[in-house]
Short mmCIF file of N, CA and C in Angstrom, two decimals:
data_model
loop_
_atom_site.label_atom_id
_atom_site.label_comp_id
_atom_site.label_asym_id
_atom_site.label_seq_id
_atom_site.Cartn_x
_atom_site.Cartn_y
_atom_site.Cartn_z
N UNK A 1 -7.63 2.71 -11.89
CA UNK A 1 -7.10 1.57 -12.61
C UNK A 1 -7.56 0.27 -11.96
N UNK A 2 -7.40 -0.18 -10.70
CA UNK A 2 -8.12 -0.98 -9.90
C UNK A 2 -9.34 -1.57 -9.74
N UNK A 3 -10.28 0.10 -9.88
CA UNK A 3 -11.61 -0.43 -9.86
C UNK A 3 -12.06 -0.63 -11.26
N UNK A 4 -11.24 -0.17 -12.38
CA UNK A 4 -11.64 -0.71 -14.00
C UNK A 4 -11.34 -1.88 -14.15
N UNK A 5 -10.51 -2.57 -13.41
CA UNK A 5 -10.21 -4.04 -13.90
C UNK A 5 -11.32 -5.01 -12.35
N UNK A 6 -11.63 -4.36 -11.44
CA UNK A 6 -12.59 -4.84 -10.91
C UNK A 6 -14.27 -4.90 -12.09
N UNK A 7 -14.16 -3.85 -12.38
CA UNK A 7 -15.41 -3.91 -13.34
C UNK A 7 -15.65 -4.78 -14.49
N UNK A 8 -13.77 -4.95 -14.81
CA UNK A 8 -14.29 -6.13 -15.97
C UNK A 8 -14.28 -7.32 -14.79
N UNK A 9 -14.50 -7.74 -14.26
CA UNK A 9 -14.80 -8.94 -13.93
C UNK A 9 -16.13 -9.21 -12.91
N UNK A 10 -16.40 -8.03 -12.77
CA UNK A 10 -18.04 -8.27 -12.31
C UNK A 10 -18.66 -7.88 -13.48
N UNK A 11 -18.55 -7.39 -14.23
CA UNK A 11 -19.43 -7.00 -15.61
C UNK A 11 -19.10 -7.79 -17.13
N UNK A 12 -18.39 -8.49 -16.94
CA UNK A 12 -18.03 -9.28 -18.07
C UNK A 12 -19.17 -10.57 -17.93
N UNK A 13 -19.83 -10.78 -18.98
CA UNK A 13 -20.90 -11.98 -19.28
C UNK A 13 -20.14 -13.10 -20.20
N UNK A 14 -19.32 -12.69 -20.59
CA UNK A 14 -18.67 -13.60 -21.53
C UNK A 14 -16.92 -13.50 -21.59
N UNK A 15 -16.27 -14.28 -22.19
CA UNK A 15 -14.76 -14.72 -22.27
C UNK A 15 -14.53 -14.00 -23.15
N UNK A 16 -15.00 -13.39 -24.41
CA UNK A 16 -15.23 -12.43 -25.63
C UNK A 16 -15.67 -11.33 -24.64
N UNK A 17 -15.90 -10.53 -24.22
CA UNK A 17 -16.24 -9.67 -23.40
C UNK A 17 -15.40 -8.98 -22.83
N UNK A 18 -14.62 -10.45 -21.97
CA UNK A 18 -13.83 -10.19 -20.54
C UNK A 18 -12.35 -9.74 -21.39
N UNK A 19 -11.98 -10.57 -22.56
CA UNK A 19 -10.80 -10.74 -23.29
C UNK A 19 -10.74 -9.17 -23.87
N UNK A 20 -11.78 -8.79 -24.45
CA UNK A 20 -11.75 -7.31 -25.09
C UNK A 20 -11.56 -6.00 -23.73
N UNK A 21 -12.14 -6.09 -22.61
CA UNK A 21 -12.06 -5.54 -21.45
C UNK A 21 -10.29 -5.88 -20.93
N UNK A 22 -9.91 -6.96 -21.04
CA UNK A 22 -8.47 -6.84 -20.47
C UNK A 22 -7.56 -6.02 -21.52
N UNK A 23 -7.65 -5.99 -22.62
CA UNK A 23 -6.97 -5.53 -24.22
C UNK A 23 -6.80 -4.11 -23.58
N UNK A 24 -7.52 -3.95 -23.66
CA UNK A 24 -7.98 -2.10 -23.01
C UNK A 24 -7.28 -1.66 -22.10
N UNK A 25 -7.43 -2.72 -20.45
CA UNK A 25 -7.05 -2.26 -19.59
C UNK A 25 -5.31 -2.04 -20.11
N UNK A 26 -4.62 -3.76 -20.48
CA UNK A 26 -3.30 -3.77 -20.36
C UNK A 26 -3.18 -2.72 -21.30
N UNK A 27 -3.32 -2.42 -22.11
CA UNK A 27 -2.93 -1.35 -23.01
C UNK A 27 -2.74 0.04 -22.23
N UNK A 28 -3.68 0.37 -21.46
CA UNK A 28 -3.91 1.76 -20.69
C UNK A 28 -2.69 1.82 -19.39
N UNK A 29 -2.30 0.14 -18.90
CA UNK A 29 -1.79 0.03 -18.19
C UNK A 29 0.07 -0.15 -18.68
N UNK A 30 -0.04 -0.21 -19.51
CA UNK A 30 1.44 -0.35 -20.30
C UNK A 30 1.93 1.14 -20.41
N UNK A 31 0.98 2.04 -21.04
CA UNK A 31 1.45 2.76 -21.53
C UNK A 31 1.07 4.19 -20.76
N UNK A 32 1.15 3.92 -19.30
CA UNK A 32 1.03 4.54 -18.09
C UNK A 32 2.43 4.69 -17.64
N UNK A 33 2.60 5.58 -16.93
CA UNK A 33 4.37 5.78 -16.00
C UNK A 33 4.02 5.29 -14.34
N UNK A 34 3.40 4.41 -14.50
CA UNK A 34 3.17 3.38 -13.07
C UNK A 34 4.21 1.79 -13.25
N UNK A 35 5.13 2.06 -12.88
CA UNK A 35 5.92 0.80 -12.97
C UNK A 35 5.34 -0.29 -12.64
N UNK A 36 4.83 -0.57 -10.95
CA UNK A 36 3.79 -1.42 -10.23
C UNK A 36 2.41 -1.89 -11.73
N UNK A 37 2.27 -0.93 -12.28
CA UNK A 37 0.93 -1.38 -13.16
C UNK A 37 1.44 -1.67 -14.27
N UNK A 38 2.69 -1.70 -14.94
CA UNK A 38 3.17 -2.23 -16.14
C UNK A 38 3.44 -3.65 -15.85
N UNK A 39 4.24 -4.31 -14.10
CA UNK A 39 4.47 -5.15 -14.08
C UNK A 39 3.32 -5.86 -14.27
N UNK A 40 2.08 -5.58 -13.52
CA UNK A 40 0.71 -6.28 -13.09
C UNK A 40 0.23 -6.89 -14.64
N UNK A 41 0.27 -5.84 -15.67
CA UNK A 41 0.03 -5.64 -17.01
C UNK A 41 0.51 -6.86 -17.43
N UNK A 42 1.83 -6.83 -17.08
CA UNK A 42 2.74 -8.18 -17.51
C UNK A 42 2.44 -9.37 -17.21
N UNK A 43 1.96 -9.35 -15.66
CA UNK A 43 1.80 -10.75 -15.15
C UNK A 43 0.51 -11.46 -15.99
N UNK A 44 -0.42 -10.47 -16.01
CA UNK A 44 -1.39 -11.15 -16.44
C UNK A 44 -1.29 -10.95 -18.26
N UNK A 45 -0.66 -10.73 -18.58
CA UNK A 45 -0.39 -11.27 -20.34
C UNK A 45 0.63 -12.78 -20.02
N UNK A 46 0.99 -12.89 -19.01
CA UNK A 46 1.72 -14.14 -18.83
C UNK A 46 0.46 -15.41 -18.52
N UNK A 47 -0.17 -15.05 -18.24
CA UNK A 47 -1.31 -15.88 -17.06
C UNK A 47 -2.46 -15.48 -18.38
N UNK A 48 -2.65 -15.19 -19.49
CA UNK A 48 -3.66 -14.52 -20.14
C UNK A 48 -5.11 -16.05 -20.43
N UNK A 49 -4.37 -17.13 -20.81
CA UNK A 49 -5.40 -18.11 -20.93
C UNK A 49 -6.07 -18.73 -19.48
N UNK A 50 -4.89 -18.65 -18.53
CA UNK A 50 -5.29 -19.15 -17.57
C UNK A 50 -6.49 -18.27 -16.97
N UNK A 51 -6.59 -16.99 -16.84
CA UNK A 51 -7.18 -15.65 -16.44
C UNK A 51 -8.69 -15.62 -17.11
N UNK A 52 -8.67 -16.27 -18.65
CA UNK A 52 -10.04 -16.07 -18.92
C UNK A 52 -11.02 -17.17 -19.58
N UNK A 53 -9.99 -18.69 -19.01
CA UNK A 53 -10.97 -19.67 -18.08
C UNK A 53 -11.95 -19.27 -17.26
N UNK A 54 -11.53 -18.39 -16.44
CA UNK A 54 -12.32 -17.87 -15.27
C UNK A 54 -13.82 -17.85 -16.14
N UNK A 55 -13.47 -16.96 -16.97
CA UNK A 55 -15.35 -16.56 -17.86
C UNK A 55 -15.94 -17.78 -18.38
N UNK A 56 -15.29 -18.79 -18.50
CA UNK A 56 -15.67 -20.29 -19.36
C UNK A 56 -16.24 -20.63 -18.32
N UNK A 57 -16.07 -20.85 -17.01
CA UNK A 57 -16.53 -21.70 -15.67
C UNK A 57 -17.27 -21.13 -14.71
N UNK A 58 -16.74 -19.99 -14.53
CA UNK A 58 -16.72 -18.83 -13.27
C UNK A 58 -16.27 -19.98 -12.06
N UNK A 59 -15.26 -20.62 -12.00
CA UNK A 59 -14.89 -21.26 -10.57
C UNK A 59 -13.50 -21.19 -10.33
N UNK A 60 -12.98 -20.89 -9.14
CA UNK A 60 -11.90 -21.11 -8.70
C UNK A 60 -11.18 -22.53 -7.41
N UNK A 61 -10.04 -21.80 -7.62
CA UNK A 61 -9.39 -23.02 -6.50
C UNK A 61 -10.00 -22.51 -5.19
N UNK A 62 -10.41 -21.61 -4.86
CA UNK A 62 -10.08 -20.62 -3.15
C UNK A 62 -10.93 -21.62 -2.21
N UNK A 63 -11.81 -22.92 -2.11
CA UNK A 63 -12.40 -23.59 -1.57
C UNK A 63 -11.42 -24.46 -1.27
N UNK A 64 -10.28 -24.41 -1.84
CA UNK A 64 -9.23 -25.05 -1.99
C UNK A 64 -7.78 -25.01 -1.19
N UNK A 65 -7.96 -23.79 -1.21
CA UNK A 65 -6.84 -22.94 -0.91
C UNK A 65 -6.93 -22.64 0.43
N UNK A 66 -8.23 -22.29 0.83
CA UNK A 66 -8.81 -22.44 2.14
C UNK A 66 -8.35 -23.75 3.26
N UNK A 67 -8.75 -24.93 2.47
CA UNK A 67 -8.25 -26.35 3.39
C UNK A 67 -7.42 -26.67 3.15
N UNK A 68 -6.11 -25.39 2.41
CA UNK A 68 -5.19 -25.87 2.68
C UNK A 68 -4.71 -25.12 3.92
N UNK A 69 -4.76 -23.93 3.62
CA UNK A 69 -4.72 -23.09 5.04
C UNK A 69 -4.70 -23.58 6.56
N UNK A 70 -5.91 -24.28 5.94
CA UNK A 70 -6.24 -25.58 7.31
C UNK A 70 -5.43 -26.40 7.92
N UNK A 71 -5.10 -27.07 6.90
CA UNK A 71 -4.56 -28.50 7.03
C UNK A 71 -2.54 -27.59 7.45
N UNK A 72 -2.39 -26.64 6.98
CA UNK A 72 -1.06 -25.90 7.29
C UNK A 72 -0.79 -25.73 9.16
N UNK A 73 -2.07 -25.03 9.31
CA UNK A 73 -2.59 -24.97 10.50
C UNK A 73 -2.46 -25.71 11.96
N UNK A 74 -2.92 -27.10 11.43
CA UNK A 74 -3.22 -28.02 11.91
C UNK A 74 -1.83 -28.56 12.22
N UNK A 75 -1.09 -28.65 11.22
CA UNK A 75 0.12 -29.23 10.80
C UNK A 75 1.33 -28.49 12.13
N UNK A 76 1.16 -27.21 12.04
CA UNK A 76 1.96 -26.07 12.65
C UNK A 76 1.78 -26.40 14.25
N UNK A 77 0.28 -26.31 14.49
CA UNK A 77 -0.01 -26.63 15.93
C UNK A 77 0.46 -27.86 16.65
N UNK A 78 0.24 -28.95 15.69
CA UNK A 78 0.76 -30.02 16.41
C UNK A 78 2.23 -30.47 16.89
N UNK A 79 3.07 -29.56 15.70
CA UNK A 79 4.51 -29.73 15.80
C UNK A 79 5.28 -31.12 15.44
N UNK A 80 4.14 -31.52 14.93
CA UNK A 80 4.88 -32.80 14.14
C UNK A 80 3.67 -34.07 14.64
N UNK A 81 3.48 -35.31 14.10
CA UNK A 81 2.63 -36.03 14.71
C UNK A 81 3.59 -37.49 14.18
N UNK A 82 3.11 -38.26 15.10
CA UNK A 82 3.96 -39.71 15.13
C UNK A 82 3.69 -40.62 14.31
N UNK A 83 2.79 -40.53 13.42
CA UNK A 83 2.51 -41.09 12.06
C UNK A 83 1.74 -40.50 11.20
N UNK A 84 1.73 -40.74 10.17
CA UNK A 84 0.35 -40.46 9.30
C UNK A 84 -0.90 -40.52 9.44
N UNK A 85 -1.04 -41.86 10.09
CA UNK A 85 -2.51 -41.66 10.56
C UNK A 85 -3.11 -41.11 12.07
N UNK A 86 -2.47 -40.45 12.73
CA UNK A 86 -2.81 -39.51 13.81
C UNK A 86 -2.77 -37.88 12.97
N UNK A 87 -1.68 -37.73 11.68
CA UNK A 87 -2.54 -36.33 11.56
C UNK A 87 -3.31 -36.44 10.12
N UNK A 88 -4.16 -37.63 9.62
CA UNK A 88 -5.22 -37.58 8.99
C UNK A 88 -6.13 -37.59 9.77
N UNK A 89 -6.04 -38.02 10.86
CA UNK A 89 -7.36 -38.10 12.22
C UNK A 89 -7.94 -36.86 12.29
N UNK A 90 -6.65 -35.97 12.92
CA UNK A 90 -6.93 -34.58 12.71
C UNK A 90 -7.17 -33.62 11.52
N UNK A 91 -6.89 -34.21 10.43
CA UNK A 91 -7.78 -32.94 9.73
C UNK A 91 -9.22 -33.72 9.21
N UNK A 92 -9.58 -34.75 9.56
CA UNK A 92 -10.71 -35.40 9.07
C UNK A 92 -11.68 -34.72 10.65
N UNK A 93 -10.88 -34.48 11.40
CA UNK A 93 -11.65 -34.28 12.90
C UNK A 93 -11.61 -32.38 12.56
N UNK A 94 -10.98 -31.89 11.96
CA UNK A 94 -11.24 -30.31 12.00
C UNK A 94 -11.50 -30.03 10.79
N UNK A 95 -11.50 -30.84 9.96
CA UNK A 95 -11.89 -29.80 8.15
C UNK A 95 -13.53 -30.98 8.25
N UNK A 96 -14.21 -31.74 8.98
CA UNK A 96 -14.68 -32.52 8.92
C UNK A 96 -15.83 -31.91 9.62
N UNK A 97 -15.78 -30.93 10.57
CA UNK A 97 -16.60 -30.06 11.51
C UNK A 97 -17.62 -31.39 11.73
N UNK A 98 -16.99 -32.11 12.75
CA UNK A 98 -17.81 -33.28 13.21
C UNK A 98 -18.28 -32.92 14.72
N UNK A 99 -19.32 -32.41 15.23
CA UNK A 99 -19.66 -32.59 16.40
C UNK A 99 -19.84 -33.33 17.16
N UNK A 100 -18.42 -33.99 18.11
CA UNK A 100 -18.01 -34.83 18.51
C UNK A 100 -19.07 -34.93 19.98
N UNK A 101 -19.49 -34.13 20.43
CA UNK A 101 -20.61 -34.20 21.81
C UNK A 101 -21.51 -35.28 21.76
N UNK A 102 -22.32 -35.36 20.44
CA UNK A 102 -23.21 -36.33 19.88
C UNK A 102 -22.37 -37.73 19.74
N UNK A 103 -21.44 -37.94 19.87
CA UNK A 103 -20.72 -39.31 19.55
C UNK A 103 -20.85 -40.04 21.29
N UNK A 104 -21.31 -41.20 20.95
CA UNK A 104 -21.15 -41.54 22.55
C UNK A 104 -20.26 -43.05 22.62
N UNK A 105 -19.81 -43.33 23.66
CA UNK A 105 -18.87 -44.74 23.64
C UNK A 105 -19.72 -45.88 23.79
#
């Protein structure tokens, strides 16, 4: 079940494609005695337009999601910072991958 809904999304060329490939799956997946795969079924008939944008663009947030990770990170380590602009310093100094060696006074 996993690797069929992996397949529609490396093998789907189109949003007409991908849309007829999910029809299938949720259907197979509804009417399965896998509770876990009826919910999944569900989520994504909830999420269904948002889900096959994906084929209109092929782009996601995860470049995104990533610096936020970062910036969480950053946030956690410092334990708090004494204004705003000491922890924009820092994520402009670590999401910024500035090689500070080369900087001279």
């Amino acid at each position: 079940m996993r690797e069929t809904l992996q397949d529609i999304y490396a093998t789907s060329t189109s949003r007409m494609q991908a849309e007829a490939g999910f029809r299938t799956w949720c259907s197979w997946m509804m009417h399965s005695r896998l509770e876990p795969m009826k919910t999944l079924a569900r989520r994504i008939r909830r999420h269904w337009q948002d889900i096959l944008t994906y084929f209109d663009h092929r782009c996601t947030n995860a470049i995104l999601e990533g610096l936020n990770s970062i910036i969480q990170h950053i946030k956690t380590r410092a334990r708090g910072f004494r204004n705003m602009d000491y922890f924009s310093t820092m994520i402009y100094l670590t999401c910024g991958k500035l090689d500070l060696a080369t900087v001279t006074i």
